[in-house]
Amino acid sequence: MKPKYSIIAPVYNESESLSELYKRITEVMGQTNEEWELILIDDGSSDGSTGAIRELAKADPHIRPVIFARNFGHQIAVTAGLDYSRGDAVVIIDADLQDPPEMILEMIKRWHEGYEVVYAVRADREGETWFKRTTASLFYRIIFKITDVKIPLDTGDFRLLDRKVVNVMNRMREKHRFLRGMAAWVGFKQIGLPYKRAARYAGITKYPFRKMLQLALNAITSFSYFPLQVATYIGFVSAGISIIAIPFVIFERLTGSQAFVGQATTLIAVLFLGGVQLISLGILGEYVGRIYDESKGRPLYIVREEPADFEK
Ligand code: UDP
Ligand code: MG
């Protein structure tokens, strides 16, 4: 039977959290008295999570596993979950229990009130390093400033999406995905619910600095041309300065002044502009690389085992 609710949890080496996640989701969803499914996406785990997911699926038909052929990253794993989801309302949740499953009931209540996107806002974060909290906070604020889409501050992927929203998002097949931005971009009736982000149930973060930076770059390039325009602004400013400075310097030299003798001024100007040009090229490269990825038209992910394989 078609479930009313789909819960999506991406799993990357979370073997220690899985049984607790299953227990708490089952407990919470049992209270809704509706049909539900839990889609566990195994994002190329190597710690036994894959086997654990298979076991859960064999024991309980609520569990629908999607097992990737390799690690594709969190955003792609969630995308696969959205693709396989069948519910009228779809909830995205982290597998490490940093997002309390009990909040799903509150989200469902808001959904019944007519909201089509109910996102959870991190009012407080527990058990995360100073570095993680500061960079995350800065990240949300920079994105908010430079993008045209007003992506709510301090909001992760923990949210409920109406079927209508999921259908629209499933038609957006961009490779470098920033789902919170996409969910804001589509519009619809949205509301935020504050919550306290718990510490990880077990294990360590699967988002090292490198992946966080990649996510930030995807967010910015997906929703803003601002970095491309920076080069134009700097160009106008330096051209403006040179229009004033060049006649001034020529005049000084002709009148016999020694003010601009030597290499220092030349060196400073060349190094500064060289630096600006290289950075601008790099920024251009970020966009061009993404265009190239899109043009290749490869699938977003490769599935080794899908829910149908477990239904026999
Ligand atoms: N995750 C994933 N693929 C990855 C990295 C993370 O599926 O390449 C999952 C991970 O298992 C977890 C969720 O994404 O369920 C969020 O990751 P994590 O908790 O490590 O991020 P943090 O909360 O530290 O930002
Ligand atoms: Mg986490």
Short mmCIF file of C-alpha atoms and ligand atoms in Angstrom, two decimals:
data_model
loop_
_atom_site.label_atom_id
_atom_site.label_comp_id
_atom_site.label_asym_id
_atom_site.label_seq_id
_atom_site.Cartn_x
_atom_site.Cartn_y
_atom_site.Cartn_z
CA MET A 1 0.00 0.00 0.00
CA LYS A 2 1.17 3.52 -0.75
CA PRO A 3 2.50 5.12 2.43
CA LYS A 4 1.29 8.50 3.64
CA TYR A 5 4.68 9.49 5.03
CA SER A 6 8.19 8.88 3.71
CA ILE A 7 11.19 9.40 5.96
CA ILE A 8 14.55 9.75 4.19
CA ALA A 9 17.81 9.18 6.04
CA PRO A 10 21.18 9.22 4.23
CA VAL A 11 23.65 6.82 5.78
CA TYR A 12 27.41 6.99 5.44
CA ASN A 13 29.22 4.78 7.95
CA GLU A 14 26.58 5.12 10.68
CA SER A 15 26.45 1.47 11.82
CA GLU A 16 26.48 2.51 15.48
CA SER A 17 23.43 4.76 15.11
CA LEU A 18 21.26 2.68 12.80
CA SER A 19 19.37 0.51 15.28
CA GLU A 20 18.66 3.49 17.53
CA LEU A 21 17.48 5.50 14.51
CA TYR A 22 15.20 2.66 13.47
CA LYS A 23 13.82 2.34 16.99
CA ARG A 24 13.05 6.03 17.41
CA ILE A 25 11.56 6.50 13.96
CA THR A 26 9.34 3.42 14.45
CA GLU A 27 8.19 4.75 17.81
CA VAL A 28 7.38 8.20 16.43
CA MET A 29 5.74 7.06 13.21
CA GLY A 30 3.65 4.49 15.11
CA GLN A 31 1.90 7.42 16.80
CA THR A 32 0.60 8.77 13.47
CA ASN A 33 -1.63 5.73 12.82
CA GLU A 34 -0.84 6.07 9.12
CA GLU A 35 1.19 4.04 6.66
CA TRP A 36 4.85 5.09 6.50
CA GLU A 37 8.18 4.08 4.96
CA LEU A 38 11.76 4.71 6.02
CA ILE A 39 14.10 5.06 3.06
CA LEU A 40 17.68 4.40 4.10
CA ILE A 41 20.20 5.42 1.48
CA ASP A 42 23.52 3.72 1.91
CA ASP A 43 26.01 6.19 0.49
CA GLY A 44 28.88 3.76 -0.08
CA SER A 45 29.45 2.86 3.57
CA SER A 46 32.41 0.68 4.45
CA ASP A 47 31.72 0.03 8.14
CA GLY A 48 28.98 -2.60 7.97
CA SER A 49 26.08 -0.15 7.66
CA THR A 50 25.15 -1.76 4.34
CA GLY A 51 24.66 -5.17 5.94
CA ALA A 52 22.75 -3.64 8.85
CA ILE A 53 20.38 -1.88 6.44
CA ARG A 54 19.76 -5.14 4.55
CA GLU A 55 18.97 -6.90 7.83
CA LEU A 56 16.52 -4.18 8.87
CA ALA A 57 14.80 -4.37 5.48
CA LYS A 58 14.40 -8.13 5.71
CA ALA A 59 12.83 -7.88 9.14
CA ASP A 60 10.53 -4.90 8.55
CA PRO A 61 8.82 -3.97 5.26
CA HIS A 62 8.67 -0.32 6.39
CA ILE A 63 12.37 -0.10 5.52
CA ARG A 64 13.19 0.56 1.88
CA PRO A 65 16.92 0.46 1.19
CA VAL A 66 18.68 2.24 -1.63
CA ILE A 67 22.27 1.06 -1.78
CA PHE A 68 24.69 3.13 -3.83
CA ALA A 69 27.56 1.68 -5.84
CA ARG A 70 29.94 4.13 -4.12
CA ASN A 71 29.97 7.30 -2.04
CA PHE A 72 28.18 10.12 -3.84
CA GLY A 73 27.80 12.58 -0.98
CA HIS A 74 25.04 13.62 1.36
CA GLN A 75 23.06 15.87 -1.00
CA ILE A 76 22.96 13.22 -3.73
CA ALA A 77 21.94 10.53 -1.22
CA VAL A 78 19.01 12.67 -0.09
CA THR A 79 18.11 13.27 -3.75
CA ALA A 80 17.91 9.51 -4.32
CA GLY A 81 15.65 9.31 -1.28
CA LEU A 82 13.36 11.93 -2.79
CA ASP A 83 13.30 9.99 -6.07
CA TYR A 84 12.27 6.74 -4.36
CA SER A 85 9.83 8.31 -1.89
CA ARG A 86 6.12 7.63 -2.37
CA GLY A 87 4.51 9.44 0.57
CA ASP A 88 2.23 12.49 0.46
CA ALA A 89 4.63 14.14 2.89
CA VAL A 90 8.37 13.48 2.85
CA VAL A 91 10.70 14.11 5.79
CA ILE A 92 14.50 14.40 5.38
CA ILE A 93 16.44 13.56 8.53
CA ASP A 94 20.09 12.85 9.40
CA ALA A 95 20.92 9.29 10.37
CA ASP A 96 23.13 10.36 13.29
CA LEU A 97 20.12 11.47 15.38
CA GLN A 98 21.27 15.08 15.56
CA ASP A 99 17.77 15.87 14.33
CA PRO A 100 15.28 14.60 16.93
CA PRO A 101 12.75 12.26 15.19
CA GLU A 102 10.11 13.34 17.73
CA MET A 103 9.94 16.66 15.88
CA ILE A 104 8.43 14.93 12.86
CA LEU A 105 5.05 14.89 14.65
CA GLU A 106 5.20 18.66 15.05
CA MET A 107 6.10 19.02 11.38
CA ILE A 108 3.17 16.83 10.38
CA LYS A 109 0.88 19.04 12.46
CA ARG A 110 2.05 22.09 10.51
CA TRP A 111 1.62 20.19 7.26
CA HIS A 112 -2.00 19.47 8.21
CA GLU A 113 -2.40 23.22 8.78
CA GLY A 114 -1.55 23.71 5.10
CA TYR A 115 2.20 24.40 5.06
CA GLU A 116 3.96 22.71 2.16
CA VAL A 117 7.53 23.07 3.46
CA VAL A 118 8.22 22.82 7.19
CA TYR A 119 11.92 23.34 7.90
CA ALA A 120 13.71 23.01 11.21
CA VAL A 121 15.78 25.99 12.35
CA ARG A 122 18.77 25.28 14.58
CA ALA A 123 18.23 27.54 17.55
CA ASP A 124 20.96 25.80 19.48
CA ARG A 125 23.64 23.24 18.63
CA GLU A 126 25.10 20.76 21.02
CA GLY A 127 28.33 18.80 20.97
CA GLU A 128 29.85 20.51 17.95
CA THR A 129 33.20 22.24 17.86
CA TRP A 130 33.59 26.00 18.02
CA PHE A 131 35.05 25.87 14.51
CA LYS A 132 32.04 24.01 13.09
CA ARG A 133 29.53 26.34 14.72
CA THR A 134 31.31 29.51 13.62
CA THR A 135 31.95 28.45 10.04
CA ALA A 136 28.37 27.16 9.71
CA SER A 137 26.91 30.37 11.07
CA LEU A 138 29.12 32.50 8.81
CA PHE A 139 28.25 30.32 5.82
CA TYR A 140 24.48 30.77 6.21
CA ARG A 141 24.90 34.53 6.53
CA ILE A 142 27.16 34.92 3.49
CA ILE A 143 24.79 32.82 1.38
CA PHE A 144 21.86 34.91 2.58
CA LYS A 145 23.65 38.13 1.63
CA ILE A 146 24.86 37.24 -1.85
CA THR A 147 22.11 35.02 -3.24
CA ASP A 148 18.80 36.14 -4.70
CA VAL A 149 16.95 33.23 -3.12
CA LYS A 150 16.31 33.95 0.52
CA ILE A 151 17.46 30.72 2.08
CA PRO A 152 16.42 30.70 5.76
CA LEU A 153 19.33 31.15 8.20
CA ASP A 154 20.66 28.25 10.31
CA THR A 155 18.52 25.74 8.47
CA GLY A 156 19.79 22.33 7.44
CA ASP A 157 18.09 19.64 5.41
CA PHE A 158 15.91 18.44 8.29
CA ARG A 159 12.46 19.28 6.93
CA LEU A 160 9.09 18.07 5.73
CA LEU A 161 8.18 18.52 2.07
CA ASP A 162 4.75 18.14 0.55
CA ARG A 163 4.44 15.77 -2.42
CA LYS A 164 3.91 18.77 -4.73
CA VAL A 165 7.26 20.24 -3.67
CA VAL A 166 9.04 16.88 -3.99
CA ASN A 167 7.70 16.47 -7.52
CA VAL A 168 9.04 19.88 -8.51
CA MET A 169 12.43 19.23 -6.89
CA ASN A 170 12.67 15.83 -8.58
CA ARG A 171 12.49 17.60 -11.93
CA MET A 172 15.54 19.73 -11.02
CA ARG A 173 18.39 17.42 -12.00
CA GLU A 174 21.39 19.70 -11.44
CA LYS A 175 24.57 17.85 -10.49
CA HIS A 176 25.94 20.22 -7.85
CA ARG A 177 23.03 20.34 -5.50
CA PHE A 178 22.20 22.51 -2.55
CA LEU A 179 18.83 21.12 -1.50
CA ARG A 180 17.97 23.79 1.08
CA GLY A 181 18.44 26.40 -1.61
CA MET A 182 16.38 24.44 -4.10
CA ALA A 183 13.60 24.01 -1.54
CA ALA A 184 13.60 27.77 -0.94
CA TRP A 185 13.73 28.51 -4.66
CA VAL A 186 10.55 26.58 -5.49
CA GLY A 187 8.42 28.81 -3.28
CA PHE A 188 5.22 27.32 -1.80
CA LYS A 189 3.93 27.95 1.69
CA GLN A 190 6.84 27.58 4.09
CA ILE A 191 7.36 27.80 7.83
CA GLY A 192 10.32 27.33 10.17
CA LEU A 193 10.27 25.48 13.49
CA PRO A 194 13.07 26.20 15.98
CA TYR A 195 14.79 23.21 17.56
CA LYS A 196 17.80 22.24 19.56
CA ARG A 197 20.28 20.28 17.46
CA ALA A 198 21.51 17.40 19.56
CA ALA A 199 25.00 15.94 19.64
CA ARG A 200 25.75 12.98 17.41
CA TYR A 201 24.41 9.70 18.81
CA ALA A 202 27.65 7.93 17.87
CA GLY A 203 30.66 8.19 15.60
CA ILE A 204 32.25 11.27 14.10
CA THR A 205 31.09 13.82 11.55
CA LYS A 206 31.13 12.69 7.92
CA TYR A 207 31.47 16.30 6.81
CA PRO A 208 35.17 17.17 6.97
CA PHE A 209 36.25 20.71 6.09
CA ARG A 210 36.79 19.74 2.45
CA LYS A 211 33.17 18.60 2.02
CA MET A 212 31.83 21.64 3.87
CA LEU A 213 33.78 23.92 1.54
CA GLN A 214 32.46 22.03 -1.48
CA LEU A 215 28.89 22.39 -0.21
CA ALA A 216 29.43 26.11 0.34
CA LEU A 217 30.82 26.55 -3.20
CA ASN A 218 27.88 24.61 -4.64
CA ALA A 219 25.46 26.77 -2.69
CA ILE A 220 27.01 30.00 -3.90
CA THR A 221 27.50 29.01 -7.55
CA SER A 222 24.00 27.50 -7.74
CA PHE A 223 22.24 30.60 -6.55
CA SER A 224 24.44 33.61 -7.23
CA TYR A 225 26.52 35.32 -9.92
CA PHE A 226 27.99 37.65 -7.35
CA PRO A 227 31.50 36.10 -7.37
CA LEU A 228 31.63 36.58 -11.16
CA GLN A 229 30.63 40.21 -10.81
CA VAL A 230 33.31 40.93 -8.21
CA ALA A 231 35.94 40.89 -10.98
CA THR A 232 33.94 43.51 -12.88
CA TYR A 233 33.70 45.75 -9.81
CA ILE A 234 37.42 45.48 -9.06
CA GLY A 235 38.14 46.14 -12.75
CA PHE A 236 36.13 49.34 -12.71
CA VAL A 237 37.78 50.53 -9.51
CA SER A 238 41.34 49.90 -10.75
CA ALA A 239 40.60 51.39 -14.17
CA GLY A 240 39.14 54.44 -12.39
CA ILE A 241 42.24 54.81 -10.24
CA SER A 242 44.54 54.51 -13.27
CA ILE A 243 42.67 57.24 -15.18
CA ILE A 244 43.46 59.62 -12.34
CA ALA A 245 46.91 58.25 -11.50
CA ILE A 246 48.46 58.02 -15.00
CA PRO A 247 48.22 61.76 -15.93
CA PHE A 248 49.30 62.62 -12.40
CA VAL A 249 52.43 60.45 -12.58
CA ILE A 250 53.34 61.76 -16.08
CA PHE A 251 52.91 65.32 -14.90
CA GLU A 252 55.07 64.70 -11.83
CA ARG A 253 57.87 63.18 -13.94
CA LEU A 254 57.80 65.98 -16.55
CA THR A 255 58.08 68.65 -13.88
CA GLY A 256 61.22 66.94 -12.58
CA SER A 257 59.73 65.39 -9.39
CA GLN A 258 61.47 62.29 -7.99
CA ALA A 259 58.29 60.97 -6.26
CA PHE A 260 57.81 57.94 -8.59
CA VAL A 261 61.39 56.89 -9.18
CA GLY A 262 62.12 53.19 -8.67
CA GLN A 263 60.44 49.82 -9.05
CA ALA A 264 58.26 49.71 -5.94
CA THR A 265 55.13 51.29 -7.42
CA THR A 266 55.36 49.14 -10.55
CA LEU A 267 55.89 46.01 -8.52
CA ILE A 268 52.96 46.69 -6.21
CA ALA A 269 50.60 47.43 -9.09
CA VAL A 270 51.65 44.36 -11.09
CA LEU A 271 51.48 41.99 -8.12
CA PHE A 272 48.13 43.30 -6.98
CA LEU A 273 46.51 43.11 -10.38
CA GLY A 274 48.14 39.73 -11.09
CA GLY A 275 46.64 38.38 -7.89
CA VAL A 276 43.20 39.77 -8.63
CA GLN A 277 43.31 38.31 -12.14
CA LEU A 278 44.28 34.84 -10.95
CA ILE A 279 41.55 34.82 -8.33
CA SER A 280 39.02 35.95 -10.93
CA LEU A 281 40.18 33.18 -13.25
CA GLY A 282 39.77 30.67 -10.44
CA ILE A 283 36.23 31.88 -9.77
CA LEU A 284 35.46 31.62 -13.47
CA GLY A 285 36.88 28.10 -13.35
CA GLU A 286 34.46 27.09 -10.58
CA TYR A 287 31.55 28.06 -12.79
CA VAL A 288 32.99 26.62 -16.01
CA GLY A 289 33.74 23.30 -14.29
CA ARG A 290 30.14 23.10 -13.15
CA ILE A 291 28.87 23.85 -16.66
CA TYR A 292 31.09 21.02 -17.92
CA ASP A 293 29.69 18.62 -15.32
CA GLU A 294 26.15 19.49 -16.32
CA SER A 295 26.89 19.07 -20.02
CA LYS A 296 28.21 15.54 -19.53
CA GLY A 297 24.72 14.49 -18.52
CA ARG A 298 25.84 11.62 -16.31
CA PRO A 299 23.34 10.15 -13.84
CA LEU A 300 23.35 11.77 -10.39
CA TYR A 301 23.98 8.45 -8.66
CA ILE A 302 24.35 4.75 -9.35
CA VAL A 303 22.23 2.31 -7.43
CA ARG A 304 23.43 -1.22 -6.73
CA GLU A 305 20.37 -2.44 -4.84
CA GLU A 306 17.00 -0.74 -4.74
CA PRO A 307 13.78 -1.22 -2.73
CA ALA A 308 12.25 -3.54 -5.34
CA ASP A 309 15.13 -6.00 -4.81
CA PHE A 310 13.99 -6.48 -1.22
CA GLU A 311 10.30 -6.96 -1.92
CA LYS A 312 10.57 -10.44 -3.42
N1 UDP B 1 26.29 11.56 4.84
C1 UDP B 1 26.17 10.89 3.63
N2 UDP B 1 27.20 10.95 2.73
C2 UDP B 1 28.34 11.67 2.95
C3 UDP B 1 28.44 12.38 4.18
C4 UDP B 1 27.40 12.31 5.10
O1 UDP B 1 25.16 10.23 3.37
O2 UDP B 1 29.21 11.69 2.10
C5 UDP B 1 25.18 11.48 5.82
C6 UDP B 1 25.58 11.07 7.22
O3 UDP B 1 25.59 9.68 7.37
C7 UDP B 1 24.51 11.73 8.07
C8 UDP B 1 24.18 12.99 7.28
O4 UDP B 1 24.64 12.76 5.95
O5 UDP B 1 23.35 10.95 8.16
C9 UDP B 1 24.81 14.23 7.85
O6 UDP B 1 26.21 14.04 7.97
P1 UDP B 1 27.02 14.43 9.30
O7 UDP B 1 26.20 14.13 10.49
O8 UDP B 1 28.36 13.77 9.24
O9 UDP B 1 27.18 15.98 9.11
P2 UDP B 1 27.17 17.08 10.27
O10 UDP B 1 25.92 16.85 11.06
O11 UDP B 1 28.40 16.85 11.07
O12 UDP B 1 27.17 18.38 9.54
MG MG B 2 25.40 15.13 11.93
#
